[in-house]
Short mmCIF file of C-alpha atoms in Angstrom, two decimals:
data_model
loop_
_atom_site.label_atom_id
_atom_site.label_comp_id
_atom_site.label_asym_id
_atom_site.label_seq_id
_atom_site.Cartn_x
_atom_site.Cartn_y
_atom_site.Cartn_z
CA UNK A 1 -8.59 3.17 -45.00
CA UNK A 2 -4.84 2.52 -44.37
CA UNK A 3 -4.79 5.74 -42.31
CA UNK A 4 -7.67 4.31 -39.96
CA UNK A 5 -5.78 0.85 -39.74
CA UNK A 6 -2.83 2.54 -38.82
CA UNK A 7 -4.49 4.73 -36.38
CA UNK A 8 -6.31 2.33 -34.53
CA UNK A 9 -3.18 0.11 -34.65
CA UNK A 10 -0.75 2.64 -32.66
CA UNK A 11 -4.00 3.34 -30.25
CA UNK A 12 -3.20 -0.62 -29.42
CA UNK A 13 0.25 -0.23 -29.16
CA UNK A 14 0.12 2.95 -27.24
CA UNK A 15 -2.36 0.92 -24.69
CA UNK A 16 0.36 -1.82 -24.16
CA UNK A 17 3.38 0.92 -23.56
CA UNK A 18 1.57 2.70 -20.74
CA UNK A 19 1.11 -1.16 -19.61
CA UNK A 20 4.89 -1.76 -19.53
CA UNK A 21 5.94 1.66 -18.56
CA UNK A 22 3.58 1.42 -15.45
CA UNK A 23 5.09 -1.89 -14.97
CA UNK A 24 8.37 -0.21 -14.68
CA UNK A 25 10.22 -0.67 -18.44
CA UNK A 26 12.17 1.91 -20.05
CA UNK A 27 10.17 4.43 -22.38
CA UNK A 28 13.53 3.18 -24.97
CA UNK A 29 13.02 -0.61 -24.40
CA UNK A 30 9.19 -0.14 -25.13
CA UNK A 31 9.63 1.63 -28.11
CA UNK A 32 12.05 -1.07 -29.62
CA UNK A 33 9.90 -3.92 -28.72
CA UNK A 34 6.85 -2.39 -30.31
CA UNK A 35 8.34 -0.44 -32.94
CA UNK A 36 7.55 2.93 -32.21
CA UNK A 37 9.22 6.06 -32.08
CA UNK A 38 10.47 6.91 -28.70
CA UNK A 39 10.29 10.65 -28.65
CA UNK A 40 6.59 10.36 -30.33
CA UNK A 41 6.03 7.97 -27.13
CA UNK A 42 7.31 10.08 -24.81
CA UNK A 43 4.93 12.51 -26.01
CA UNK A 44 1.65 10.78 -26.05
CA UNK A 45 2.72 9.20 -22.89
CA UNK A 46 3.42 12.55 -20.95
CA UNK A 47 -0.26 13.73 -22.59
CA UNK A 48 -2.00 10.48 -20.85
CA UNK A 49 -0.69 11.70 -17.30
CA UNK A 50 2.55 9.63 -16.90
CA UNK A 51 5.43 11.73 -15.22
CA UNK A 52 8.26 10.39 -17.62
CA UNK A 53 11.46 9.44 -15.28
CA UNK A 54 14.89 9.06 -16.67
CA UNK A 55 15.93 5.85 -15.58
CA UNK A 56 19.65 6.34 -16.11
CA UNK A 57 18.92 8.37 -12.58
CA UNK A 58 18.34 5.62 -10.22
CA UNK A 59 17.55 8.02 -7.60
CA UNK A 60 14.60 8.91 -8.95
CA UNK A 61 10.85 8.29 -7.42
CA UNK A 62 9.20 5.66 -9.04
CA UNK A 63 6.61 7.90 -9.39
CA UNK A 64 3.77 5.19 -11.29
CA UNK A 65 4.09 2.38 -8.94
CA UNK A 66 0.47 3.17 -8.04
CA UNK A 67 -0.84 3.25 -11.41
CA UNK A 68 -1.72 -0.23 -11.69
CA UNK A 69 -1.88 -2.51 -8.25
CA UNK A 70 -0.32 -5.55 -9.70
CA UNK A 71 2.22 -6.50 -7.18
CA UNK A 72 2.43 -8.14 -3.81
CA UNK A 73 4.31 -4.73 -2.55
CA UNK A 74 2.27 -2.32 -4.27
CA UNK A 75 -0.92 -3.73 -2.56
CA UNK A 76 0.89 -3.81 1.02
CA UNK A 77 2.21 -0.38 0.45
CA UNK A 78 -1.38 0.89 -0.64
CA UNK A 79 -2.83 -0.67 2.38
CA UNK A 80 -0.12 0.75 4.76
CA UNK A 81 -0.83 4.27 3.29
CA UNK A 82 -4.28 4.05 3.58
CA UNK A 83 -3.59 3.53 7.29
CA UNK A 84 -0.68 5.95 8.18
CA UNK A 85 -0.06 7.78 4.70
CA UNK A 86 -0.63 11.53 4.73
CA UNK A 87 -1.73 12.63 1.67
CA UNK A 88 -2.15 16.89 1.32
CA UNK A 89 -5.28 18.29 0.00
CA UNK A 90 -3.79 21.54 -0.90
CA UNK A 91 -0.51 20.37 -2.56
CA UNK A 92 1.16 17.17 -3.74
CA UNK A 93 2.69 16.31 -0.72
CA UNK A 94 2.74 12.70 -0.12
CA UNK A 95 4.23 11.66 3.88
CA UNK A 96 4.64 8.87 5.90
CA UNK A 97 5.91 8.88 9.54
CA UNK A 98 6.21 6.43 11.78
CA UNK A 99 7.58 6.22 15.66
CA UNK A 100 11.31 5.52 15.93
CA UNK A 101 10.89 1.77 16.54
CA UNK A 102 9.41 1.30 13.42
CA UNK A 103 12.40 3.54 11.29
CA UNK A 104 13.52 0.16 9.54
CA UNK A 105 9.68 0.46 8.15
CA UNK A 106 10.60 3.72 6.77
CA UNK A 107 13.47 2.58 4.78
CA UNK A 108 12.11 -0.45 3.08
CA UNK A 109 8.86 1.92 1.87
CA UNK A 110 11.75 4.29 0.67
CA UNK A 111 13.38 1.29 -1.10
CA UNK A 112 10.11 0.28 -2.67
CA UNK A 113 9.84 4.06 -3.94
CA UNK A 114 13.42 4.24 -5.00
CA UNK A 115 13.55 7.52 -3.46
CA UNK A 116 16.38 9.97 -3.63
CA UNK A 117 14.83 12.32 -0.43
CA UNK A 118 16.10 11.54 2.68
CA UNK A 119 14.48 10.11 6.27
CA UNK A 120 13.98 12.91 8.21
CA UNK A 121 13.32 12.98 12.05
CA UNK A 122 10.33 14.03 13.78
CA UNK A 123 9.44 14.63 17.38
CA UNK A 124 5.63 13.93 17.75
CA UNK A 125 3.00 14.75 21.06
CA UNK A 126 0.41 12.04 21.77
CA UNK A 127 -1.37 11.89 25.28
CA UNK A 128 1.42 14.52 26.58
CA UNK A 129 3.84 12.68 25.73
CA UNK A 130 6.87 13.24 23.50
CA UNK A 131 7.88 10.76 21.11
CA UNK A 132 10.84 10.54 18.34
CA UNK A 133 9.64 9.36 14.95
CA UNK A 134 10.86 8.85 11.50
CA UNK A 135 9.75 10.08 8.26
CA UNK A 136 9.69 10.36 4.47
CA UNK A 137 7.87 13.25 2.74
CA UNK A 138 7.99 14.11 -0.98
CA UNK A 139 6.32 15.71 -3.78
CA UNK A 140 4.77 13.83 -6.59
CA UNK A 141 1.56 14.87 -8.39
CA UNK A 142 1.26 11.83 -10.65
CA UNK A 143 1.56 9.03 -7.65
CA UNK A 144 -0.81 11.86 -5.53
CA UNK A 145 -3.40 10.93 -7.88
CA UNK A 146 -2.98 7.99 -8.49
CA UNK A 147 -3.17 7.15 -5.27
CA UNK A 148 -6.58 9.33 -4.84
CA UNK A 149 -7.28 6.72 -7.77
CA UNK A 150 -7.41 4.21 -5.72
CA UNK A 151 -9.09 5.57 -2.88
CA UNK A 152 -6.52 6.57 -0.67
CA UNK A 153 -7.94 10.21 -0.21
CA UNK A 154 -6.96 13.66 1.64
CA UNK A 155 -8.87 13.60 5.04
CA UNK A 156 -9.77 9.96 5.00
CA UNK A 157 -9.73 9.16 8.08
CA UNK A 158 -14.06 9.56 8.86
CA UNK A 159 -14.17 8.59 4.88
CA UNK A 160 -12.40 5.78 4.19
CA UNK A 161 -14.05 3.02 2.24
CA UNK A 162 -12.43 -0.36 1.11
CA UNK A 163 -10.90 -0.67 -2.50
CA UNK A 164 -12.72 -1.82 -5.44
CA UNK A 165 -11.51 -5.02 -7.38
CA UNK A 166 -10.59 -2.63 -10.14
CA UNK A 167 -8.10 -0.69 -7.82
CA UNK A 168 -7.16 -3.67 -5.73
CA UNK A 169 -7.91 -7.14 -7.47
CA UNK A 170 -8.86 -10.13 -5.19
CA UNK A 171 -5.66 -11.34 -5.98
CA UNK A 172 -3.64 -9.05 -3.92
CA UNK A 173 -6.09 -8.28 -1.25
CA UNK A 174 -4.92 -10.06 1.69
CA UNK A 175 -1.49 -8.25 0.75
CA UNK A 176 -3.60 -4.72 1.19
CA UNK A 177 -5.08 -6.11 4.46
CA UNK A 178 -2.26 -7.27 5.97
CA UNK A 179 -0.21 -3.42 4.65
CA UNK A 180 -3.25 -1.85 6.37
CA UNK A 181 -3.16 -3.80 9.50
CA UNK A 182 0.55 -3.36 9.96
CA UNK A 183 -0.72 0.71 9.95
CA UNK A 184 -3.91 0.44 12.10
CA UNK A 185 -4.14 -2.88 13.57
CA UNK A 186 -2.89 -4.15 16.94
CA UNK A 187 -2.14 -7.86 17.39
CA UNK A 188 -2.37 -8.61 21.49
CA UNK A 189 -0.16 -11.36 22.86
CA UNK A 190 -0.42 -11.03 26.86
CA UNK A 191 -0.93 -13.49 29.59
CA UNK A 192 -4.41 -12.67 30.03
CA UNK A 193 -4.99 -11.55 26.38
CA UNK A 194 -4.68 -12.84 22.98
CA UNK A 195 -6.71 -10.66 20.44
CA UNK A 196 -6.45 -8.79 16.94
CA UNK A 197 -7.60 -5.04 16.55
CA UNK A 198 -8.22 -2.80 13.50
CA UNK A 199 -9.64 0.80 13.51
CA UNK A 200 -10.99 2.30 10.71
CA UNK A 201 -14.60 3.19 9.38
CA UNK A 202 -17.74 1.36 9.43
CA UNK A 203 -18.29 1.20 6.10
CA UNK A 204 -14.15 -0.43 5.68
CA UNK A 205 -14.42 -2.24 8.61
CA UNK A 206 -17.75 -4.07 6.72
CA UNK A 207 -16.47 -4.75 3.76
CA UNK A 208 -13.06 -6.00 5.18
CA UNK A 209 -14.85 -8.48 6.98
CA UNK A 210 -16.51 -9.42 4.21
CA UNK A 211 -14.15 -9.69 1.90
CA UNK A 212 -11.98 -11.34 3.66
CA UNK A 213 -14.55 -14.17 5.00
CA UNK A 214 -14.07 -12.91 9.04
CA UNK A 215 -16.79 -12.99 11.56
CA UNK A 216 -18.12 -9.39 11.66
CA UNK A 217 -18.25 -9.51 15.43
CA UNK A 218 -19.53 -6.43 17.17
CA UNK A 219 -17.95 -3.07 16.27
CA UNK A 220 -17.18 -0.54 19.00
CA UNK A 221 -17.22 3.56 18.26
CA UNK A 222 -15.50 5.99 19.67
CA UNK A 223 -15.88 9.82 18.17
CA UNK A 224 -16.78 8.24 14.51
CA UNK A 225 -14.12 6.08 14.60
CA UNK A 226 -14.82 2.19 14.72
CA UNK A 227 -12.70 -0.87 15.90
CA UNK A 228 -13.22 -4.45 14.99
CA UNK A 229 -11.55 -7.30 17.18
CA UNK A 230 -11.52 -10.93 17.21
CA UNK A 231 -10.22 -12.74 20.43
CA UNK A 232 -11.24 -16.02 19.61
CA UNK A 233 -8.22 -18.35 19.67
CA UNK A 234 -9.74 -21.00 17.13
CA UNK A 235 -9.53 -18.29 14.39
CA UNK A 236 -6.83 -15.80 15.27
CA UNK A 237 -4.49 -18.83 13.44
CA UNK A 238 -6.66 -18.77 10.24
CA UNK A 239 -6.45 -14.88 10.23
CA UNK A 240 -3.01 -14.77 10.75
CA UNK A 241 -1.79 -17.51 8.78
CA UNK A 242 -4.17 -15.63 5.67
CA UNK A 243 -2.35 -11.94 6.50
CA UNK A 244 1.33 -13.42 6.87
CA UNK A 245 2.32 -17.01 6.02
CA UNK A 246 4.33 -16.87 2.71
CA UNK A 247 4.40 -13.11 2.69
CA UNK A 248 7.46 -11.05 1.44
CA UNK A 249 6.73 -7.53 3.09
CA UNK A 250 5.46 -6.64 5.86
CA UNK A 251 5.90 -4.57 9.45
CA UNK A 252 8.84 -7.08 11.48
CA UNK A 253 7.31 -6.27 15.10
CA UNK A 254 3.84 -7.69 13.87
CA UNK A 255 5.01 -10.40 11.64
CA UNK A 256 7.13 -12.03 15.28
CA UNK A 257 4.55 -11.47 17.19
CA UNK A 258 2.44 -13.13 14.35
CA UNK A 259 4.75 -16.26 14.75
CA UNK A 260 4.75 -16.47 18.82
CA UNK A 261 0.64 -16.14 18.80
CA UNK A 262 0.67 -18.93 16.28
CA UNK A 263 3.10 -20.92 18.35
CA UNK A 264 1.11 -20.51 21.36
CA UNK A 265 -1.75 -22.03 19.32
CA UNK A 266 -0.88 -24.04 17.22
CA UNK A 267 2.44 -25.23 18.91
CA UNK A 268 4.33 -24.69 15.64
CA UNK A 269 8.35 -24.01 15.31
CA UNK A 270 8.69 -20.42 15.16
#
């Protein structure tokens, strides 16, 4: 009887600790607080699919930040990768690369990870053209999956379909928006036009929309691939404000022009 108690009490405990080491605590702080032993913690934790880090190496990939969305970052950075992330089918190659304008992007997403590997350069062809980007490619097979977890897939592009509440919570969604927008959206401030764009799939695009309480509009295709605009100038500012106001991350290009199309609106201070 004492057996089962004790059983079913460490199942409970062991619960919490994959809580607060997927929250980012120390495997040694967890098992003081909870009164285990470490090294049997280690254990069970490296048997429930954890990829145990030693945090006296702060160079080290954070390798569960994906685990459990639970941040404002996590959910950008999840959105942003579902956008631009490559993610290999055949290995555990996780990659993100991004035009040379855009290298201060690269850095903060290698801050987030805490990531030893450096930012590599990369020249790039699109529409004959040559162009100099940025990138930061690793190999981690827990954060892979976990981030095929939570939808962001190999080959997604034709596939793509928008996150659950139990892999993104409602929460954190307009933080995953705004991430994925800042990959695959365009915000248009011209003289002649003032519009927001965001490719993706039909079936995203939908739920996006609905989600997110935005006129569906029309979509347009193009080779499978759909794109969803609003150019109406009464609710770019509502959009907007919900992606960016009070937001801590986020791409700097798209977050000024964010504050000049609300200006030109809304007449507000930039």
């Amino acid at each position: 009887y004492m057996g089962k108690i004790n059983y079913e009490e460490y199942n409970q405990k062991l619960e919490t600790a994959k809580y607060k080491y997927a929250m980012g605590n120390s495997i040694t702080k967890i098992a003081k607080e909870l009164d285990m032993d470490r090294g049997t913690l280690s254990k069970n934790l490296k048997l429930s699919g954890f990829n145990i880090v030693n945090n006296q190496n702060d160079n080290r990939c954070l390798s569960n930040l994906f685990h459990i969305i639970n941040t404002e970052e996590k959910a950008y950075w999840l959105g942003f990768l579902y956008a631009d992330g490559y993610i290999s089918s055949a290995t555990n190659i996780i990659e993100l690369c991004l035009k040379a304008e855009d290298k201060e992007h690269i850095q903060k997403f290698k801050s987030f990870l805490n990531h030893v590997n450096k930012i590599g350069e990369k020249n790039i062809k699109l529409n004959e053209e040559n162009y100099k980007a940025y990138r930061i490619s690793f190999n981690d097979k827990i954060m892979k999956q976990d981030l095929i977890n939570k939808g962001c897939t190999p080959n997604k592009s034709l596939t793509l379909t928008f996150p659950k509440e139990n892999q993104v919570p409602n929460y954190l969604i307009r933080h995953f928006v705004r991430g994925y927008i800042d990959g695959d959206g365009s915000l248009i401030y011209t003289n002649k036009t003032f519009k927001i764009e965001v490719l993706g799939t039909k079936s995203f695009l939908e739920t996006m929309c609905l989600v997110m309480g935005w006129k569906l509009n029309t979509l347009s295709s193009k080779e499978n691939i759909y794109t969803w605009e609003c150019n109406d100038k009464q609710t770019i500012p509502y959009i907007l404000d919900q992606l960016y106001k009070e937001s801590k991350i986020y791409l700097d290009r798209k977050y000024d022009l964010y504050l000049r199309m609300i200006n030109a609106v809304l007449g507000r201070n930039s």
